[in-house]
Amino acid sequence: MEAEQNRHFGDARFVLNPCSHLSPDDIAYFRSVLSPSSIVQDADDLETFNNDWLQKHRGQSKLVLKPSSTEEVSKTLKYCNDNMLAVVPQGGNTGLVGGSVPVFDEIVVSMSNMHSIRSFDPVSGALVCDAGCILEVLDKYLEQQGYIMPLDLGAKGSCHIGGNVSTNAGGLRLLRYGSLHGTVLGLEVVLPDGTILDNLSTLRKDNTGYDLKQLFIGSEGTLGIVTGVSILSPKRSRAVNVALVGLNSFDNVQAAFKRSKDELSEVLSAFEFWDKAAIQLVKDHLLAGANDPLESLHPFYVLIETSGSNKDHDDAKLTQYLEGLMNDDIVQDGVIAQDTTQIQNLWAIREGIPEACSKAGAVYKYDISMPVPVLYQAVEDMKNRLIQKNAIGESKLFTSVIGYGHVGDGNLHLNVAAHEYSKEATDLIEPYIFEWTAKHAGSVSAEHGLGISKNNHLHYSKSPSMIQLMKRFKQLIDPNEIMNPYKYLPDQ
Amino acid sequence: MEAEQNRHFGDARFVLNPCSHLSPDDIAYFRSVLSPSSIVQDADDLETFNNDWLQKHRGQSKLVLKPSSTEEVSKTLKYCNDNMLAVVPQGGNTGLVGGSVPVFDEIVVSMSNMHSIRSFDPVSGALVCDAGCILEVLDKYLEQQGYIMPLDLGAKGSCHIGGNVSTNAGGLRLLRYGSLHGTVLGLEVVLPDGTILDNLSTLRKDNTGYDLKQLFIGSEGTLGIVTGVSILSPKRSRAVNVALVGLNSFDNVQAAFKRSKDELSEVLSAFEFWDKAAIQLVKDHLLAGANDPLESLHPFYVLIETSGSNKDHDDAKLTQYLEGLMNDDIVQDGVIAQDTTQIQNLWAIREGIPEACSKAGAVYKYDISMPVPVLYQAVEDMKNRLIQKNAIGESKLFTSVIGYGHVGDGNLHLNVAAHEYSKEATDLIEPYIFEWTAKHAGSVSAEHGLGISKNNHLHYSKSPSMIQLMKRFKQLIDPNEIMNPYKYLPDQ
């Protein structure tokens, strides 16, 4: 009983093994394996590693280790496993579900010292690199070679590719290049017992045995630590166009999307939407004084990007598509970026939404996926619920409900802004939103993952038999439960 | 010791459980669960199910069961598991590694009675269907909706989508639409103990827990039976062009491929090559009397396909690309199909190669992948070896070495034609070809899988630690080893 309490409110190691506390011997061992600068114990220096990006989750780790090689990761994990010391793998620490910071005082294993590009094949586009490489650094490197990373997300300047893989990051290019389950060619993974799974294949096709790497994609560091990644990068498109349109209804957003699949087809590379509440926050907090690219406010906005090999062809396709939308009254207004700066400015609106939301106060963030036709109904139903409960307005609990996301992926980012986080506020949204999602056969975590925020909501999207099998896999690979404990799988 | 002998030369069930023989009680149980027409015991009727497509592998099963629903599959497997009866799942039985026929007298569970389309979403393109649906039937269905199956292969008229998923089939569209690990959205799988894993999601993004379905993609029926598939189909392209070119060297094949990635880029949908030995066989056995589309014989041929949304744009891109290749002397001759019939005729050459090879006598087939630059070296090294051994020629063991395949995927189909299968012939090719592949960091099975032909060659492409983990997964899910025994994983 006491142990169970500790599990939730006390010392993590105590649950794992009452005998194991971080001792001088442990530190001495890590000093024998890692360089002195790779061992962080200073209280101030530990702060960054203990706090997550949202400033919502805070751990109490007393030790951060920054191995410089796969062998160092292996020795570190083996020691921790043998001595029942809990471990949190950490990449760029940009996750949104508290998955990359300790719950209690787990040892943080940061991958920031492993950031080398190992190889690149200019014929196939296969890139092999350390897990600690920053996504944007890799994309810049590939740009020089005429290639592009198959994924892109707002946190690209900080997030690690190893973290992207471990969380199965989705982002802005999934519509075009598909998920990491398709683009990752191979992984190097260290298991909790120190075993190195050396599967850094650069082959596009390989049907020799169970595709083990797939299990580590999206497992959030609960089965081991990804130390190396082989990924297939596509050719960088010579021509990129971006248009922004304003629309009157989500029905029209859907109509525009359906047409884009026919008319833009193979050059369509992004189809992102946001609503009036989102643009209002961006204008208030980020674009103050700057001109709105469209003359008046619209209920909905869609950013459409095309990427292709022939600028004239892409221009012709995009122009014809947009003219059709205007003629048929599907969009009310629109602009096409005329140069790279304008392209960046239009994308800055979309990418600024999360930051603008966070400046609006306390934000409850939900990342759900569902069939496209009911995508925006989630926002409307939530808004109506809060109105009915008399809980939204200037002097009420909540200030606004914001919807934006990736239409093409059926992925809605539903944000509910409150004056402050409170149990009363939480209870008005949850489990309502999860039940709503389950009712519409959706996922309660489309791309952000589970971490500590969503692990106990797994049953809304997965059946008992699936959760049971997940637990058996976890037990098989991490029997001591040292890897990223208290997260991902449900407590019960 | 006796049991071990039986494992290889005797009665399969004897190894699994000395007590379990197919008894009248077993038959009575299956009769109570399945309709009479779903139980095949007649010797003549059993023939088809016991023999594989290559007529190379032959089982001795006395019982074929054809369940009509997931529940029937569940009851069947649970009974077999409880009674230690070995099971071979069978789809269209078009595999090339003996994976879909019994080794001894395992019970065949044929999926041919489960062939319904369950749902199709015309907005997202998500198709949900029974595992026993024939690939071509699904593609024709999608054609009516303006969509296309993301995979295509020569056996499309017979193969089942469940078999495609279970073998992670590659085929002709992988270059464009990626592997099944990316396009399969969800699976319904029955585990050996009868548990139904209901993960038939139609969501494009879902990060709730370990992506269990991935483990069943390519596991060749060794972990359970896939009963339902949800797959993301892309929009069918309005315009399709096909060109055939003749080239002097494999260096030029590579040069043409590199350019195609730049100039055809997003409309490139196939880049297939074959050599002079391959076209010679097709001309001898399939095209006798018909005109060769190119005037004279060339050392290499490449079939290039584009698929896009705008015919004028695609024509312009392809013409410019081909003119560039001609001007720079990369290709010596070429034709562009002018209509659908010509497109089909050009594809018929490529798709006819396996059949033409099989008419050449006994054919040793290897399906390997490796970095593109060494792709054809595999053929030349094999040819040189047989010349050195004085083993190739009209009156020798072997008649020809043929190379063809998917350049874009680094996937070579290496066929070695002999007058007849013999140990002497086998020993001249194996393990040489596997060692060659391992030396070039390739895969000994790019897309055909392991089955009974390649299971003991797994170590050429996977490390001991990976094979060890695969065995632990197998043990976890199928502890009684009833699922497709003696295959896939190495004997030792």
PDB file of C-alpha atoms in Angstrom, chain B residues 286-405:
ATOM      1  CA  LEU B 286       5.953 -15.354 -74.827  1.00  0.00           C
ATOM      2  CA  LEU B 287       6.346 -12.934 -77.727  1.00  0.00           C
ATOM      3  CA  ALA B 288       7.185 -15.496 -80.429  1.00  0.00           C
ATOM      4  CA  GLY B 289       6.370 -13.837 -83.734  1.00  0.00           C
ATOM      5  CA  ALA B 290       5.355 -10.537 -82.189  1.00  0.00           C
ATOM      6  CA  ASN B 291       7.330  -7.424 -82.970  1.00  0.00           C
ATOM      7  CA  ASP B 292       9.909  -6.261 -80.499  1.00  0.00           C
ATOM      8  CA  PRO B 293       8.937  -2.722 -79.504  1.00  0.00           C
ATOM      9  CA  LEU B 294      12.559  -1.626 -79.966  1.00  0.00           C
ATOM     10  CA  GLU B 295      14.289  -2.311 -83.294  1.00  0.00           C
ATOM     11  CA  SER B 296      17.370  -4.132 -82.081  1.00  0.00           C
ATOM     12  CA  LEU B 297      18.474  -5.944 -78.919  1.00  0.00           C
ATOM     13  CA  HIS B 298      20.023  -3.881 -76.112  1.00  0.00           C
ATOM     14  CA  PRO B 299      22.073  -4.941 -73.102  1.00  0.00           C
ATOM     15  CA  PHE B 300      19.548  -3.260 -70.770  1.00  0.00           C
ATOM     16  CA  TYR B 301      15.954  -2.097 -70.822  1.00  0.00           C
ATOM     17  CA  VAL B 302      14.126   0.297 -68.559  1.00  0.00           C
ATOM     18  CA  LEU B 303      10.383   0.741 -68.297  1.00  0.00           C
ATOM     19  CA  ILE B 304       9.461   4.169 -66.952  1.00  0.00           C
ATOM     20  CA  GLU B 305       5.942   5.003 -65.838  1.00  0.00           C
ATOM     21  CA  THR B 306       4.555   8.385 -64.855  1.00  0.00           C
ATOM     22  CA  SER B 307       1.213   8.949 -63.133  1.00  0.00           C
ATOM     23  CA  GLY B 308      -0.126  12.423 -62.590  1.00  0.00           C
ATOM     24  CA  SER B 309      -3.173  14.632 -62.516  1.00  0.00           C
ATOM     25  CA  ASN B 310      -2.490  16.627 -65.695  1.00  0.00           C
ATOM     26  CA  LYS B 311      -1.710  14.802 -68.949  1.00  0.00           C
ATOM     27  CA  ASP B 312      -0.175  17.830 -70.683  1.00  0.00           C
ATOM     28  CA  HIS B 313       2.199  18.454 -67.787  1.00  0.00           C
ATOM     29  CA  ASP B 314       3.207  14.795 -67.580  1.00  0.00           C
ATOM     30  CA  ASP B 315       3.742  14.552 -71.331  1.00  0.00           C
ATOM     31  CA  ALA B 316       5.948  17.633 -71.225  1.00  0.00           C
ATOM     32  CA  LYS B 317       8.028  16.307 -68.338  1.00  0.00           C
ATOM     33  CA  LEU B 318       8.463  12.848 -69.872  1.00  0.00           C
ATOM     34  CA  THR B 319       9.329  14.138 -73.341  1.00  0.00           C
ATOM     35  CA  GLN B 320      11.896  16.555 -71.983  1.00  0.00           C
ATOM     36  CA  TYR B 321      13.396  13.834 -69.787  1.00  0.00           C
ATOM     37  CA  LEU B 322      13.666  11.325 -72.640  1.00  0.00           C
ATOM     38  CA  GLU B 323      15.084  13.895 -75.062  1.00  0.00           C
ATOM     39  CA  GLY B 324      17.750  14.735 -72.506  1.00  0.00           C
ATOM     40  CA  LEU B 325      18.663  11.050 -72.160  1.00  0.00           C
ATOM     41  CA  MET B 326      18.897  10.631 -75.945  1.00  0.00           C
ATOM     42  CA  ASN B 327      20.916  13.834 -76.435  1.00  0.00           C
ATOM     43  CA  ASP B 328      23.388  12.825 -73.752  1.00  0.00           C
ATOM     44  CA  ASP B 329      23.681   9.303 -75.178  1.00  0.00           C
ATOM     45  CA  ILE B 330      22.397   7.711 -71.983  1.00  0.00           C
ATOM     46  CA  VAL B 331      19.764   5.738 -73.880  1.00  0.00           C
ATOM     47  CA  GLN B 332      20.123   4.325 -77.385  1.00  0.00           C
ATOM     48  CA  ASP B 333      16.489   3.876 -78.361  1.00  0.00           C
ATOM     49  CA  GLY B 334      13.068   4.384 -76.894  1.00  0.00           C
ATOM     50  CA  VAL B 335       9.302   4.356 -77.407  1.00  0.00           C
ATOM     51  CA  ILE B 336       6.408   6.029 -75.613  1.00  0.00           C
ATOM     52  CA  ALA B 337       3.122   4.123 -75.473  1.00  0.00           C
ATOM     53  CA  GLN B 338       0.441   5.978 -77.414  1.00  0.00           C
ATOM     54  CA  ASP B 339      -2.632   4.366 -75.886  1.00  0.00           C
ATOM     55  CA  THR B 340      -3.816   1.994 -73.179  1.00  0.00           C
ATOM     56  CA  THR B 341      -3.150  -1.093 -75.290  1.00  0.00           C
ATOM     57  CA  GLN B 342       0.440  -0.077 -75.890  1.00  0.00           C
ATOM     58  CA  ILE B 343       0.840   0.648 -72.189  1.00  0.00           C
ATOM     59  CA  GLN B 344      -0.410  -2.853 -71.411  1.00  0.00           C
ATOM     60  CA  ASN B 345       1.892  -4.373 -74.037  1.00  0.00           C
ATOM     61  CA  LEU B 346       4.956  -2.720 -72.574  1.00  0.00           C
ATOM     62  CA  TRP B 347       4.004  -3.783 -69.049  1.00  0.00           C
ATOM     63  CA  ALA B 348       3.343  -7.306 -70.380  1.00  0.00           C
ATOM     64  CA  ILE B 349       7.036  -7.629 -71.228  1.00  0.00           C
ATOM     65  CA  ARG B 350       8.068  -6.756 -67.684  1.00  0.00           C
ATOM     66  CA  GLU B 351       5.360  -8.842 -66.056  1.00  0.00           C
ATOM     67  CA  GLY B 352       6.027 -11.759 -68.390  1.00  0.00           C
ATOM     68  CA  ILE B 353       9.641 -12.214 -67.284  1.00  0.00           C
ATOM     69  CA  PRO B 354       8.926 -14.536 -64.305  1.00  0.00           C
ATOM     70  CA  GLU B 355       6.727 -16.756 -66.483  1.00  0.00           C
ATOM     71  CA  ALA B 356       9.260 -16.752 -69.329  1.00  0.00           C
ATOM     72  CA  CYS B 357      11.981 -17.719 -66.854  1.00  0.00           C
ATOM     73  CA  SER B 358       9.920 -20.597 -65.500  1.00  0.00           C
ATOM     74  CA  LYS B 359       9.527 -21.928 -69.057  1.00  0.00           C
ATOM     75  CA  ALA B 360      13.296 -21.990 -69.435  1.00  0.00           C
ATOM     76  CA  GLY B 361      13.610 -25.076 -67.233  1.00  0.00           C
ATOM     77  CA  ALA B 362      14.386 -25.259 -63.550  1.00  0.00           C
ATOM     78  CA  VAL B 363      14.897 -21.745 -62.215  1.00  0.00           C
ATOM     79  CA  TYR B 364      16.730 -20.788 -59.067  1.00  0.00           C
ATOM     80  CA  LYS B 365      15.130 -17.525 -57.975  1.00  0.00           C
ATOM     81  CA  TYR B 366      16.779 -14.977 -55.686  1.00  0.00           C
ATOM     82  CA  ASP B 367      15.152 -11.783 -54.541  1.00  0.00           C
ATOM     83  CA  ILE B 368      17.793  -9.553 -53.021  1.00  0.00           C
ATOM     84  CA  SER B 369      18.134  -5.886 -52.227  1.00  0.00           C
ATOM     85  CA  MET B 370      21.274  -3.794 -51.912  1.00  0.00           C
ATOM     86  CA  PRO B 371      22.603  -0.306 -52.657  1.00  0.00           C
ATOM     87  CA  VAL B 372      21.720   0.573 -56.267  1.00  0.00           C
ATOM     88  CA  PRO B 373      25.356   1.011 -57.469  1.00  0.00           C
ATOM     89  CA  VAL B 374      26.166  -2.699 -56.950  1.00  0.00           C
ATOM     90  CA  LEU B 375      22.781  -3.979 -58.115  1.00  0.00           C
ATOM     91  CA  TYR B 376      23.855  -5.485 -61.403  1.00  0.00           C
ATOM     92  CA  GLN B 377      27.254  -6.569 -60.169  1.00  0.00           C
ATOM     93  CA  ALA B 378      25.411  -9.405 -58.446  1.00  0.00           C
ATOM     94  CA  VAL B 379      24.360 -10.756 -61.859  1.00  0.00           C
ATOM     95  CA  GLU B 380      27.810 -10.334 -63.393  1.00  0.00           C
ATOM     96  CA  ASP B 381      29.617 -11.905 -60.459  1.00  0.00           C
ATOM     97  CA  MET B 382      27.262 -14.886 -60.543  1.00  0.00           C
ATOM     98  CA  LYS B 383      27.717 -15.295 -64.301  1.00  0.00           C
ATOM     99  CA  ASN B 384      31.508 -15.100 -63.992  1.00  0.00           C
ATOM    100  CA  ARG B 385      31.480 -17.642 -61.213  1.00  0.00           C
ATOM    101  CA  LEU B 386      29.525 -20.154 -63.294  1.00  0.00           C
ATOM    102  CA  ILE B 387      31.807 -19.538 -66.279  1.00  0.00           C
ATOM    103  CA  GLN B 388      34.855 -20.137 -64.084  1.00  0.00           C
ATOM    104  CA  LYS B 389      33.286 -23.341 -62.797  1.00  0.00           C
ATOM    105  CA  ASN B 390      32.595 -24.328 -66.392  1.00  0.00           C
ATOM    106  CA  ALA B 391      28.959 -24.763 -65.436  1.00  0.00           C
ATOM    107  CA  ILE B 392      27.069 -22.567 -67.900  1.00  0.00           C
ATOM    108  CA  GLY B 393      26.250 -23.318 -71.562  1.00  0.00           C
ATOM    109  CA  GLU B 394      24.008 -25.543 -73.685  1.00  0.00           C
ATOM    110  CA  SER B 395      25.373 -28.848 -72.389  1.00  0.00           C
ATOM    111  CA  LYS B 396      26.230 -27.621 -68.905  1.00  0.00           C
ATOM    112  CA  LEU B 397      24.308 -27.468 -65.619  1.00  0.00           C
ATOM    113  CA  PHE B 398      23.054 -23.923 -66.194  1.00  0.00           C
ATOM    114  CA  THR B 399      21.684 -22.225 -69.288  1.00  0.00           C
ATOM    115  CA  SER B 400      21.526 -18.564 -68.301  1.00  0.00           C
ATOM    116  CA  VAL B 401      21.699 -15.926 -65.576  1.00  0.00           C
ATOM    117  CA  ILE B 402      18.924 -13.352 -65.747  1.00  0.00           C
ATOM    118  CA  GLY B 403      18.637 -10.029 -63.926  1.00  0.00           C
ATOM    119  CA  TYR B 404      15.611  -7.763 -63.615  1.00  0.00           C
ATOM    120  CA  GLY B 405      13.854  -5.802 -60.948  1.00  0.00           C
TER     121      GLY B 405
END
